[in-house]
mmCIF file of C-alpha atoms and ligand atoms in Angstrom:
data_model
loop_
_atom_site.group_PDB
_atom_site.id
_atom_site.type_symbol
_atom_site.label_atom_id
_atom_site.label_comp_id
_atom_site.label_asym_id
_atom_site.label_seq_id
_atom_site.Cartn_x
_atom_site.Cartn_y
_atom_site.Cartn_z
ATOM 1 C CA UNK A 1 0.507 0.069 0.254
ATOM 2 C CA UNK A 2 1.337 3.520 -0.691
ATOM 3 C CA UNK A 3 1.017 5.516 2.246
ATOM 4 C CA UNK A 4 -0.179 9.392 0.377
ATOM 5 C CA UNK A 5 2.568 12.479 0.832
ATOM 6 C CA UNK A 6 1.391 15.087 3.861
ATOM 7 C CA UNK A 7 2.376 18.143 4.095
ATOM 8 C CA UNK A 8 3.084 20.215 7.668
ATOM 9 C CA UNK A 9 2.739 17.527 10.242
ATOM 10 C CA UNK A 10 1.254 14.314 12.260
ATOM 11 C CA UNK A 11 -0.917 15.781 14.817
ATOM 12 C CA UNK A 12 -0.259 13.327 16.858
ATOM 13 C CA UNK A 13 3.436 13.690 17.204
ATOM 14 C CA UNK A 14 2.366 17.862 17.877
ATOM 15 C CA UNK A 15 4.743 18.620 20.851
ATOM 16 C CA UNK A 16 4.454 22.372 21.282
ATOM 17 C CA UNK A 17 7.388 24.796 23.133
ATOM 18 C CA UNK A 18 5.215 27.793 24.210
ATOM 19 C CA UNK A 19 7.851 30.834 25.170
ATOM 20 C CA UNK A 20 6.413 34.009 27.624
ATOM 21 C CA UNK A 21 7.711 36.712 28.381
ATOM 22 C CA UNK A 22 4.323 37.428 31.455
ATOM 23 C CA UNK A 23 0.879 36.938 31.607
ATOM 24 C CA UNK A 24 0.526 34.276 29.315
ATOM 25 C CA UNK A 25 -2.864 34.691 28.833
ATOM 26 C CA UNK A 26 -2.494 33.661 25.547
ATOM 27 C CA UNK A 27 -0.321 30.717 27.110
ATOM 28 C CA UNK A 28 -3.653 29.672 29.593
ATOM 29 C CA UNK A 29 -5.726 29.909 26.127
ATOM 30 C CA UNK A 30 -3.762 27.260 24.525
ATOM 31 C CA UNK A 31 -3.780 24.958 27.491
ATOM 32 C CA UNK A 32 -7.540 24.994 27.761
ATOM 33 C CA UNK A 33 -7.909 24.336 24.146
ATOM 34 C CA UNK A 34 -5.919 21.227 24.556
ATOM 35 C CA UNK A 35 -7.377 19.949 27.674
ATOM 36 C CA UNK A 36 -10.788 20.616 26.304
ATOM 37 C CA UNK A 37 -9.188 18.102 23.560
ATOM 38 C CA UNK A 38 -10.269 20.988 20.892
ATOM 39 C CA UNK A 39 -6.561 21.209 19.655
ATOM 40 C CA UNK A 40 -4.944 17.359 19.442
ATOM 41 C CA UNK A 41 -0.940 18.513 21.114
ATOM 42 C CA UNK A 42 0.899 18.258 23.993
ATOM 43 C CA UNK A 43 2.281 21.020 25.442
ATOM 44 C CA UNK A 44 5.743 19.807 25.677
ATOM 45 C CA UNK A 45 7.305 22.923 28.095
ATOM 46 C CA UNK A 46 7.191 26.216 28.604
ATOM 47 C CA UNK A 47 9.785 28.758 28.825
ATOM 48 C CA UNK A 48 9.489 32.426 30.343
ATOM 49 C CA UNK A 49 12.796 34.784 29.058
ATOM 50 C CA UNK A 50 11.532 36.106 33.127
ATOM 51 C CA UNK A 51 11.706 34.194 36.501
ATOM 52 C CA UNK A 52 8.658 36.081 37.455
ATOM 53 C CA UNK A 53 6.089 35.278 34.979
ATOM 54 C CA UNK A 54 2.654 34.544 35.760
ATOM 55 C CA UNK A 55 2.625 32.006 32.964
ATOM 56 C CA UNK A 56 5.025 30.275 34.708
ATOM 57 C CA UNK A 57 1.818 29.748 37.282
ATOM 58 C CA UNK A 58 -0.342 28.854 34.782
ATOM 59 C CA UNK A 59 1.864 26.073 33.611
ATOM 60 C CA UNK A 60 2.447 24.803 36.853
ATOM 61 C CA UNK A 61 -0.995 24.717 38.232
ATOM 62 C CA UNK A 62 -1.579 22.509 35.034
ATOM 63 C CA UNK A 63 0.944 20.111 35.184
ATOM 64 C CA UNK A 64 3.424 21.054 32.516
ATOM 65 C CA UNK A 65 7.222 21.619 32.704
ATOM 66 C CA UNK A 66 8.010 25.148 33.835
ATOM 67 C CA UNK A 67 11.634 26.950 32.817
ATOM 68 C CA UNK A 68 12.685 30.367 33.218
ATOM 69 C CA UNK A 69 15.623 31.670 31.027
ATOM 70 C CA UNK A 70 17.236 34.523 31.446
ATOM 71 C CA UNK A 71 18.558 36.694 28.587
ATOM 72 C CA UNK A 72 21.245 38.009 31.529
ATOM 73 C CA UNK A 73 23.031 34.118 32.570
ATOM 74 C CA UNK A 74 24.034 34.222 28.327
ATOM 75 C CA UNK A 75 27.014 35.786 27.411
ATOM 76 C CA UNK A 76 25.235 37.246 24.380
ATOM 77 C CA UNK A 77 21.944 36.430 21.965
ATOM 78 C CA UNK A 78 23.073 33.707 19.845
ATOM 79 C CA UNK A 79 23.840 32.231 23.136
ATOM 80 C CA UNK A 80 20.394 32.291 24.954
ATOM 81 C CA UNK A 81 18.839 31.825 21.435
ATOM 82 C CA UNK A 82 20.552 28.468 21.384
ATOM 83 C CA UNK A 83 20.564 28.001 25.317
ATOM 84 C CA UNK A 84 16.237 27.980 24.271
ATOM 85 C CA UNK A 85 16.699 25.703 20.742
ATOM 86 C CA UNK A 86 19.272 23.281 22.948
ATOM 87 C CA UNK A 87 16.030 23.058 26.127
ATOM 88 C CA UNK A 88 13.038 22.881 23.096
ATOM 89 C CA UNK A 89 15.159 19.977 21.325
ATOM 90 C CA UNK A 90 16.148 18.185 24.352
ATOM 91 C CA UNK A 91 11.916 17.530 24.920
ATOM 92 C CA UNK A 92 11.294 16.034 21.684
ATOM 93 C CA UNK A 93 8.977 20.142 20.816
ATOM 94 C CA UNK A 94 8.189 20.212 16.837
ATOM 95 C CA UNK A 95 6.438 23.254 16.840
ATOM 96 C CA UNK A 96 7.519 26.556 19.048
ATOM 97 C CA UNK A 97 5.033 29.466 20.029
ATOM 98 C CA UNK A 98 5.538 32.705 21.321
ATOM 99 C CA UNK A 99 2.829 33.691 23.215
ATOM 100 C CA UNK A 100 3.528 36.997 24.536
ATOM 101 C CA UNK A 101 7.768 36.447 24.466
ATOM 102 C CA UNK A 102 8.966 40.064 23.950
ATOM 103 C CA UNK A 103 12.308 39.704 22.465
ATOM 104 C CA UNK A 104 13.582 39.108 18.839
ATOM 105 C CA UNK A 105 13.955 35.574 17.632
ATOM 106 C CA UNK A 106 17.706 35.064 17.320
ATOM 107 C CA UNK A 107 19.505 32.916 13.900
ATOM 108 C CA UNK A 108 19.506 29.835 15.885
ATOM 109 C CA UNK A 109 16.564 29.023 16.871
ATOM 110 C CA UNK A 110 15.121 29.436 13.560
ATOM 111 C CA UNK A 111 18.151 27.491 12.206
ATOM 112 C CA UNK A 112 16.460 24.639 14.497
ATOM 113 C CA UNK A 113 12.846 25.581 14.143
ATOM 114 C CA UNK A 114 12.250 26.313 10.324
ATOM 115 C CA UNK A 115 9.155 27.342 9.410
ATOM 116 C CA UNK A 116 7.921 25.920 12.859
ATOM 117 C CA UNK A 117 7.731 29.024 15.232
ATOM 118 C CA UNK A 118 4.382 30.238 15.054
ATOM 119 C CA UNK A 119 4.268 34.479 16.827
ATOM 120 C CA UNK A 120 0.675 36.449 18.085
ATOM 121 C CA UNK A 121 0.893 40.074 17.509
ATOM 122 C CA UNK A 122 -2.106 42.448 18.818
ATOM 123 C CA UNK A 123 -2.123 44.226 15.513
ATOM 124 C CA UNK A 124 -3.157 43.660 12.043
ATOM 125 C CA UNK A 125 -0.264 42.690 10.481
ATOM 126 C CA UNK A 126 2.058 44.612 8.709
ATOM 127 C CA UNK A 127 0.576 47.325 10.413
ATOM 128 C CA UNK A 128 2.314 48.344 13.537
ATOM 129 C CA UNK A 129 5.040 45.257 13.936
ATOM 130 C CA UNK A 130 7.084 45.604 17.076
ATOM 131 C CA UNK A 131 6.166 47.356 20.661
ATOM 132 C CA UNK A 132 2.877 48.965 22.072
ATOM 133 C CA UNK A 133 1.191 48.223 18.823
ATOM 134 C CA UNK A 134 -2.169 49.058 20.317
ATOM 135 C CA UNK A 135 -0.823 52.577 21.041
ATOM 136 C CA UNK A 136 0.384 52.989 17.439
ATOM 137 C CA UNK A 137 -2.568 51.667 16.634
ATOM 138 C CA UNK A 138 -4.529 54.736 18.831
ATOM 139 C CA UNK A 139 -1.861 57.074 17.245
ATOM 140 C CA UNK A 140 -2.205 56.726 14.052
ATOM 141 C CA UNK A 141 -5.841 56.612 14.462
ATOM 142 C CA UNK A 142 -6.954 53.952 12.648
ATOM 143 C CA UNK A 143 -10.814 52.521 12.831
ATOM 144 C CA UNK A 144 -9.932 48.962 12.990
ATOM 145 C CA UNK A 145 -7.412 47.090 14.284
ATOM 146 C CA UNK A 146 -7.104 43.109 15.642
ATOM 147 C CA UNK A 147 -4.506 40.269 16.163
ATOM 148 C CA UNK A 148 -2.405 38.034 13.700
ATOM 149 C CA UNK A 149 -0.715 34.600 14.582
ATOM 150 C CA UNK A 150 2.390 34.302 11.382
ATOM 151 C CA UNK A 151 5.548 32.327 11.131
ATOM 152 C CA UNK A 152 8.008 33.716 12.038
ATOM 153 C CA UNK A 153 11.327 34.453 10.015
ATOM 154 C CA UNK A 154 14.752 36.937 10.578
ATOM 155 C CA UNK A 155 12.299 40.061 9.577
ATOM 156 C CA UNK A 156 9.950 41.677 12.967
ATOM 157 C CA UNK A 157 7.344 40.432 12.884
ATOM 158 C CA UNK A 158 6.861 40.131 9.052
ATOM 159 C CA UNK A 159 6.746 35.571 8.263
ATOM 160 C CA UNK A 160 3.862 34.776 6.322
ATOM 161 C CA UNK A 161 0.252 35.340 8.544
ATOM 162 C CA UNK A 162 -1.965 31.982 9.166
ATOM 163 C CA UNK A 163 -4.863 33.933 10.575
ATOM 164 C CA UNK A 164 -5.605 37.334 11.492
ATOM 165 C CA UNK A 165 -8.944 38.712 12.916
ATOM 166 C CA UNK A 166 -10.603 41.858 12.931
ATOM 167 C CA UNK A 167 -11.528 44.288 16.333
ATOM 168 C CA UNK A 168 -13.316 48.178 15.493
ATOM 169 C CA UNK A 169 -11.543 50.817 17.340
ATOM 170 C CA UNK A 170 -14.036 52.608 18.805
ATOM 171 C CA UNK A 171 -13.652 56.864 19.157
ATOM 172 C CA UNK A 172 -13.395 56.898 23.386
ATOM 173 C CA UNK A 173 -10.880 53.518 23.282
ATOM 174 C CA UNK A 174 -7.555 53.857 25.414
ATOM 175 C CA UNK A 175 -4.778 51.224 25.439
ATOM 176 C CA UNK A 176 -6.572 49.730 27.789
ATOM 177 C CA UNK A 177 -9.870 48.954 26.642
ATOM 178 C CA UNK A 178 -8.597 47.726 22.866
ATOM 179 C CA UNK A 179 -6.144 45.602 23.793
ATOM 180 C CA UNK A 180 -8.711 43.908 25.589
ATOM 181 C CA UNK A 181 -10.870 43.719 22.453
ATOM 182 C CA UNK A 182 -7.865 42.626 20.378
ATOM 183 C CA UNK A 183 -7.016 39.718 23.619
ATOM 184 C CA UNK A 184 -10.356 38.544 23.851
ATOM 185 C CA UNK A 185 -9.380 37.732 19.951
ATOM 186 C CA UNK A 186 -5.737 36.105 20.244
ATOM 187 C CA UNK A 187 -7.265 33.695 22.540
ATOM 188 C CA UNK A 188 -9.672 32.098 20.099
ATOM 189 C CA UNK A 189 -6.986 32.860 17.165
ATOM 190 C CA UNK A 190 -3.889 31.375 18.692
ATOM 191 C CA UNK A 191 -5.792 27.765 19.160
ATOM 192 C CA UNK A 192 -7.266 27.776 15.848
ATOM 193 C CA UNK A 193 -3.754 28.929 13.879
ATOM 194 C CA UNK A 194 -1.987 26.047 15.636
ATOM 195 C CA UNK A 195 -4.330 23.485 14.972
ATOM 196 C CA UNK A 196 -4.662 25.000 11.350
ATOM 197 C CA UNK A 197 -0.751 24.899 11.249
ATOM 198 C CA UNK A 198 -0.856 21.017 12.600
ATOM 199 C CA UNK A 199 -3.063 20.164 10.256
ATOM 200 C CA UNK A 200 -0.527 20.313 7.326
ATOM 201 C CA UNK A 201 -1.713 20.718 3.687
ATOM 202 C CA UNK A 202 -0.004 24.407 3.417
ATOM 203 C CA UNK A 203 3.038 25.875 2.025
ATOM 204 C CA UNK A 204 5.314 29.125 1.707
ATOM 205 C CA UNK A 205 5.019 30.750 -1.745
ATOM 206 C CA UNK A 206 6.836 34.182 -1.904
ATOM 207 C CA UNK A 207 5.236 34.943 1.407
ATOM 208 C CA UNK A 208 1.721 33.586 1.325
ATOM 209 C CA UNK A 209 0.853 30.435 3.287
ATOM 210 C CA UNK A 210 -1.177 29.021 0.667
ATOM 211 C CA UNK A 211 -3.857 25.903 1.940
ATOM 212 C CA UNK A 212 -4.372 23.006 -0.427
ATOM 213 C CA UNK A 213 -2.616 22.892 -4.018
ATOM 214 C CA UNK A 214 -0.559 24.578 -5.601
ATOM 215 C CA UNK A 215 -0.515 24.752 -9.182
HETATM 216 C C1 GAR B 1 -0.494 39.511 23.758
HETATM 217 O O1 GAR B 1 -1.839 40.709 23.757
HETATM 218 C C2 GAR B 1 0.432 39.474 22.723
HETATM 219 O O2 GAR B 1 -0.370 39.674 21.258
HETATM 220 C C3 GAR B 1 1.405 40.392 22.496
HETATM 221 O O3 GAR B 1 1.801 40.917 24.015
HETATM 222 C C4 GAR B 1 0.797 39.852 24.634
HETATM 223 C C5 GAR B 1 0.895 39.349 25.668
HETATM 224 O O4 GAR B 1 0.186 39.115 26.406
HETATM 225 N N1 GAR B 1 2.572 40.145 21.807
HETATM 226 C C6 GAR B 1 3.365 41.262 20.981
HETATM 227 O O5 GAR B 1 3.635 42.128 21.511
HETATM 228 C C7 GAR B 1 4.365 40.687 20.595
HETATM 229 N N2 GAR B 1 5.073 41.432 19.468
HETATM 230 P P1 GAR B 1 -0.035 37.351 27.153
HETATM 231 O O6 GAR B 1 0.908 36.793 28.136
HETATM 232 O O7 GAR B 1 -1.491 38.151 27.878
HETATM 233 O O8 GAR B 1 -0.439 36.128 26.404
#
């Protein structure tokens, strides 16, 4: 019997490594989706760049291994990224999810997980990359903003887009009210995007993620 080839990953071997720096509400959304059985994956490890990240406790409460690796303990960015890659590889991680990980991902990590790193960003990219996306959106006066999940490349917030969700921006919005509206969408979007990526059957064409066969 010939087994048909399938691009993407085997969902049964999906082992997620989630990188955080703080609150971890997106991490919680992923933990909840896995526990509810709506996301067919195992969270192998959660790694924080900050020892005081609230997300570490969320992981421990869910019985997930939680580590803190501080960049301050490494001589440079590359050494830090290599340590992250080593920790993820040692746990058999097949897909890395950045969930509020407030650091640029460097080449050692990109090389260890080519097209296997996802990020969530609180704007409709390519608008408002980088820090304070919600503040940038308000300052610019846009009427619609949102959230984006994308594959991570060496370009800051610039990799192929997996999914986006839009939210309205109201005249009386503050950074807090807009962030809360965007965050509610993020929690829905990230598990959906992980599921889509794990299902396979997609290809990268130029900078686009294309689902189905490409002629
Ligand atoms: C989220 O809004 C996420 O999109 C953003 O940080 C927040 C983390 O919240 N990420 C970035 O801005 C990355 N450039 P969380 O820790 O509660 O998931």
